[in-house]
Amino acid sequence: MRPTRRQLLQGGIASTIGLAAPAIITTQAFSANLIRPDTGFATPADWRNQYEARWGRVGIQTKADIEFVIHAKDGVYDDAEGPFAWIVHYWLRAWIKMADLTGDDKYLFMGMSFIDYMLDHTDEKRVARGEIKENYLREPLGLQGTGEGGPFWKRWEEVNVLNTGMIAHGIMRFCDGVLENRDRWPAYALTAEKYIESVKRAVDAFDPDWKDTGQSGTYYYRDSSGTNVLGNTSVSFNQAATMCAAHLYLDKWEKDASRRDKAAQLCQFWVDEYARMQADGTVHWAYRINTGDPLGDKEDAGHGTVDLDFLMLAYEYGISELEDKHIKAIAKTFKQNIWREDGSLNEFVDGSTSPGYNEHYNAGFGWFELTKYDSEILPMIFKTYHKHYRHTAKPGEIWARPMLGWANLLGKVVKS
């Protein structure tokens, strides 16, 4: 088996496989050139101050603390907007990054507080407590009409790979950070392993939604009219991608060839059905391929972060279906089509955008993973965050995703 990208990078030989060698980062060089104190995010202490000014103290979180972050209504968790998937997912990644940077286990307490809450609010647990009734429109385990809830997390009446995938993926990012530092945090490794067992149940519940298509494969939608029959329409790429990212992390810590095979087949599906290599060295791909013309349904920078979180992880872990040429093309796509010289982002991978598009925080994760392979991208992302996500930004502009972006940037310039 070929070495993983992590092994190549740690060995300092990335340039031998045709990729730009990652910059050798020193605190002094990048502090002088990229970190600006006036942003309010120049140090890990700044990050913590900005967090505590908005969401409360770092450390063990009470039920009220958690429900403030997830926008619970009158103390009741509401799954309608998928806050575990679209808010907590990003916080978990930010907190484990900050724990790694600072060595402060208060960030671990935060993550564990939220994970405990989420695992206590699976459909299975909520139905058993009488908090909700089973009302599934579609789900993979045939539970409609049984009155039982599954070991996953619904959104409205629907159970899908996207919502549960994002939650499982976020928990696994946190667990991976703990287990990678088992010697540093031995007291928390058993807790992480316990979480993994719950994640496995949630992820494996979606095996009935997976289809092999020769050498490739992906998840498919179930009928939305209430029959719950698995259809012939593949899910949008980002939906399968986030679930397969969870599979890769699960395989890392508890080897299971079927999980790695799913990730490899999904990568092949992206290469065969999505990726359209361009003459200028960039790559275009669609949000989904079921609308007749895949290029007419182009991927956007936001959903692209979910795509890249998986694709870059798969590449780093040595999934051979992704080649160096694909990573080079994605990096060039960011530099040429997504990022603009003023630090803002275009909306779509082909370089087009919509009036008023302002989700520039997408540079700080997903696309951020490209900094491992192209040294020109890191200062570009710093410029974006310096311009758009300073501590003086108006309320609502600094939240989970920009805070993850700042944690990632700090991780490039700060040594614990």
Coordinates of N, CA and C in Angstrom, one line a residue, residues 222-317:
R222 N -34.2 8.0 -0.4 CA -35.4 7.2 -0.3 C -36.6 8.0 -0.8
D223 N -37.6 7.3 -1.2 CA -38.8 8.0 -1.8 C -39.4 8.9 -0.7
S224 N -39.7 10.2 -1.1 CA -40.2 11.2 -0.2 C -41.7 11.2 -0.1
S225 N -42.4 10.3 -0.7 CA -43.9 10.3 -0.7 C -44.4 9.5 0.4
G226 N -43.5 8.8 1.2 CA -44.0 8.1 2.3 C -43.8 6.6 2.2
T227 N -43.4 6.1 1.0 CA -43.3 4.6 0.8 C -42.0 4.1 1.4
N228 N -41.0 5.0 1.5 CA -39.7 4.7 2.1 C -38.9 3.7 1.2
V229 N -39.3 3.6 0.0 CA -38.5 2.7 -1.0 C -37.3 3.5 -1.4
L230 N -36.1 2.7 -1.4 CA -34.9 3.3 -1.9 C -35.0 3.6 -3.4
G231 N -34.7 4.8 -3.8 CA -34.9 5.2 -5.2 C -33.6 5.0 -6.0
N232 N -33.6 5.6 -7.2 CA -32.5 5.5 -8.1 C -31.8 6.9 -8.3
T233 N -32.0 7.8 -7.3 CA -31.3 9.1 -7.4 C -30.3 9.1 -6.3
S234 N -29.0 9.3 -6.7 CA -27.9 9.4 -5.7 C -28.0 10.7 -5.0
V235 N -27.6 10.7 -3.7 CA -27.7 11.9 -2.9 C -26.6 12.9 -3.5
S236 N -26.8 14.2 -3.2 CA -25.8 15.2 -3.5 C -24.5 14.8 -2.9
F237 N -23.4 15.1 -3.6 CA -22.1 14.6 -3.2 C -21.7 14.9 -1.8
N238 N -22.0 16.2 -1.3 CA -21.6 16.6 0.0 C -22.3 15.7 1.1
Q239 N -23.5 15.2 0.8 CA -24.2 14.4 1.7 C -23.5 13.0 2.0
A240 N -23.1 12.4 0.9 CA -22.4 11.1 1.0 C -21.0 11.4 1.6
A241 N -20.4 12.5 1.2 CA -19.0 12.8 1.6 C -18.9 12.9 3.1
T242 N -19.8 13.6 3.8 CA -19.6 13.8 5.2 C -19.8 12.5 5.9
M243 N -20.7 11.6 5.5 CA -20.9 10.3 6.1 C -19.6 9.4 5.9
C244 N -19.0 9.5 4.7 CA -17.8 8.7 4.4 C -16.6 9.3 5.1
A245 N -16.6 10.6 5.5 CA -15.5 11.1 6.3 C -15.6 10.4 7.7
A246 N -16.8 10.2 8.2 CA -17.0 9.5 9.5 C -16.5 8.1 9.3
H247 N -16.8 7.4 8.2 CA -16.3 6.1 8.0 C -14.8 6.0 8.0
L248 N -14.1 7.0 7.4 CA -12.7 6.9 7.4 C -12.1 7.0 8.8
Y249 N -12.7 7.9 9.6 CA -12.2 8.1 11.0 C -12.5 6.8 11.8
L250 N -13.7 6.2 11.6 CA -14.0 4.9 12.3 C -13.0 3.8 11.9
D251 N -12.7 3.8 10.6 CA -11.7 2.8 10.1 C -10.3 3.0 10.7
K252 N -10.0 4.3 10.9 CA -8.7 4.6 11.4 C -8.5 4.0 12.8
W253 N -9.6 4.0 13.6 CA -9.4 3.6 15.0 C -9.9 2.2 15.3
E254 N -10.6 1.7 14.3 CA -11.1 0.3 14.5 C -11.3 -0.3 13.1
K255 N -10.2 -0.9 12.6 CA -10.1 -1.3 11.2 C -11.3 -2.0 10.7
D256 N -11.8 -1.6 9.6 CA -13.0 -2.2 9.0 C -12.9 -1.9 7.5
A257 N -12.5 -2.9 6.7 CA -12.3 -2.7 5.3 C -13.5 -2.2 4.6
S258 N -14.7 -2.5 5.0 CA -15.9 -2.1 4.3 C -16.1 -0.6 4.4
R259 N -15.6 0.0 5.5 CA -15.7 1.5 5.6 C -14.7 2.2 4.6
R260 N -13.5 1.7 4.6 CA -12.5 2.3 3.7 C -13.0 2.0 2.2
D261 N -13.6 0.9 2.0 CA -14.1 0.6 0.6 C -15.1 1.6 0.2
K262 N -16.0 1.9 1.1 CA -17.0 3.0 0.8 C -16.4 4.3 0.5
A263 N -15.4 4.7 1.2 CA -14.7 6.0 1.0 C -14.0 5.9 -0.4
A264 N -13.4 4.8 -0.7 CA -12.7 4.6 -2.0 C -13.7 4.7 -3.2
Q265 N -14.8 4.0 -3.0 CA -15.9 4.0 -4.0 C -16.5 5.4 -4.2
L266 N -16.7 6.1 -3.1 CA -17.2 7.4 -3.3 C -16.2 8.4 -4.0
C267 N -14.9 8.2 -3.7 CA -13.9 9.0 -4.4 C -13.9 8.7 -5.9
Q268 N -14.1 7.4 -6.2 CA -14.2 7.0 -7.6 C -15.4 7.6 -8.3
F269 N -16.5 7.6 -7.5 CA -17.7 8.2 -8.0 C -17.5 9.7 -8.3
W270 N -16.8 10.4 -7.5 CA -16.5 11.8 -7.7 C -15.7 12.0 -9.0
V271 N -14.6 11.1 -9.1 CA -13.7 11.2 -10.3 C -14.5 10.9 -11.5
D272 N -15.4 9.9 -11.5 CA -16.1 9.4 -12.7 C -17.2 10.3 -13.1
E273 N -18.0 10.7 -12.1 CA -19.3 11.4 -12.4 C -19.3 12.9 -12.1
Y274 N -18.4 13.4 -11.3 CA -18.5 14.8 -10.9 C -17.3 15.6 -11.5
A275 N -16.1 15.2 -11.3 CA -15.0 16.0 -11.6 C -14.9 16.2 -13.2
R276 N -14.8 17.5 -13.5 CA -14.6 17.9 -14.9 C -13.3 18.7 -15.0
M277 N -12.2 18.1 -15.4 CA -10.9 18.8 -15.5 C -11.0 19.8 -16.6
Q278 N -10.5 21.0 -16.3 CA -10.6 22.1 -17.2 C -9.2 22.3 -17.9
A279 N -9.2 22.9 -19.1 CA -8.0 23.2 -19.8 C -7.1 24.1 -19.1
D280 N -7.6 25.0 -18.2 CA -6.8 25.9 -17.5 C -6.2 25.3 -16.2
G281 N -6.4 24.0 -16.0 CA -5.8 23.4 -14.8 C -6.7 23.4 -13.6
T282 N -7.9 24.0 -13.7 CA -8.9 23.9 -12.6 C -9.8 22.7 -12.8
V283 N -10.7 22.5 -11.8 CA -11.7 21.4 -11.9 C -13.1 22.0 -11.5
H284 N -14.1 21.6 -12.3 CA -15.4 22.0 -12.0 C -16.1 20.7 -11.6
W285 N -17.1 20.8 -10.6 CA -17.9 19.7 -10.3 C -19.3 20.2 -9.9
A286 N -20.2 19.3 -9.9 CA -21.6 19.7 -9.6 C -22.0 19.6 -8.1
Y287 N -23.1 20.2 -7.7 CA -23.6 20.0 -6.4 C -24.3 18.6 -6.4
R288 N -25.0 18.3 -7.5 CA -25.6 16.9 -7.6 C -25.6 16.6 -9.1
I289 N -25.7 15.4 -9.5 CA -25.6 15.0 -10.9 C -26.9 14.5 -11.5
N290 N -28.0 14.7 -10.8 CA -29.3 14.2 -11.2 C -30.2 15.2 -11.9
T291 N -29.7 16.2 -12.4 CA -30.5 17.3 -13.0 C -30.3 17.3 -14.5
G292 N -29.7 16.3 -15.1 CA -29.6 16.3 -16.6 C -28.2 16.8 -17.0
D293 N -27.9 18.0 -16.6 CA -26.6 18.6 -17.0 C -25.8 18.9 -15.7
P294 N -24.8 18.1 -15.4 CA -24.1 18.3 -14.2 C -23.4 19.6 -14.1
L295 N -23.0 20.1 -15.2 CA -22.3 21.4 -15.2 C -23.3 22.6 -15.0
G296 N -24.5 22.3 -15.2 CA -25.5 23.3 -14.9 C -26.0 23.4 -13.5
D297 N -25.4 22.5 -12.7 CA -25.8 22.5 -11.2 C -24.5 22.5 -10.5
K298 N -23.7 23.6 -10.7 CA -22.3 23.7 -10.2 C -22.3 23.8 -8.7
E299 N -21.2 23.2 -8.1 CA -20.9 23.2 -6.7 C -20.6 24.7 -6.2
D300 N -21.0 24.9 -5.0 CA -20.8 26.3 -4.4 C -19.7 26.1 -3.4
A301 N -19.1 27.2 -3.0 CA -18.0 27.2 -2.0 C -18.4 26.7 -0.7
G302 N -19.6 26.9 -0.3 CA -20.0 26.3 1.0 C -20.2 24.8 1.1
H303 N -21.0 24.3 0.2 CA -21.1 22.8 0.1 C -19.7 22.2 -0.3
G304 N -18.9 23.0 -1.0 CA -17.6 22.5 -1.4 C -16.7 22.3 -0.1
T305 N -16.9 23.0 1.0 CA -16.1 22.7 2.2 C -16.4 21.3 2.7
V306 N -17.7 20.9 2.6 CA -18.0 19.5 3.0 C -17.4 18.5 2.1
D307 N -17.5 18.8 0.8 CA -16.8 17.9 -0.2 C -15.3 17.8 0.2
L308 N -14.6 18.9 0.4 CA -13.2 18.9 0.6 C -12.8 18.3 1.9
D309 N -13.6 18.5 2.9 CA -13.3 17.9 4.2 C -13.2 16.4 4.0
F310 N -14.0 15.8 3.1 CA -13.8 14.3 2.9 C -12.7 14.1 1.9
L311 N -12.7 14.7 0.7 CA -11.8 14.4 -0.3 C -10.3 14.6 0.2
M312 N -10.0 15.7 0.9 CA -8.7 15.9 1.4 C -8.3 14.8 2.5
L313 N -9.3 14.4 3.3 CA -9.0 13.4 4.3 C -8.7 12.1 3.6
A314 N -9.5 11.8 2.5 CA -9.3 10.5 1.8 C -7.9 10.5 1.1
Y315 N -7.6 11.6 0.5 CA -6.3 11.7 -0.1 C -5.1 11.6 0.9
E316 N -5.3 12.2 2.1 CA -4.3 12.1 3.1 C -4.1 10.7 3.6
Y317 N -5.2 9.9 3.6 CA -5.2 8.6 4.1 C -4.8 7.6 3.0

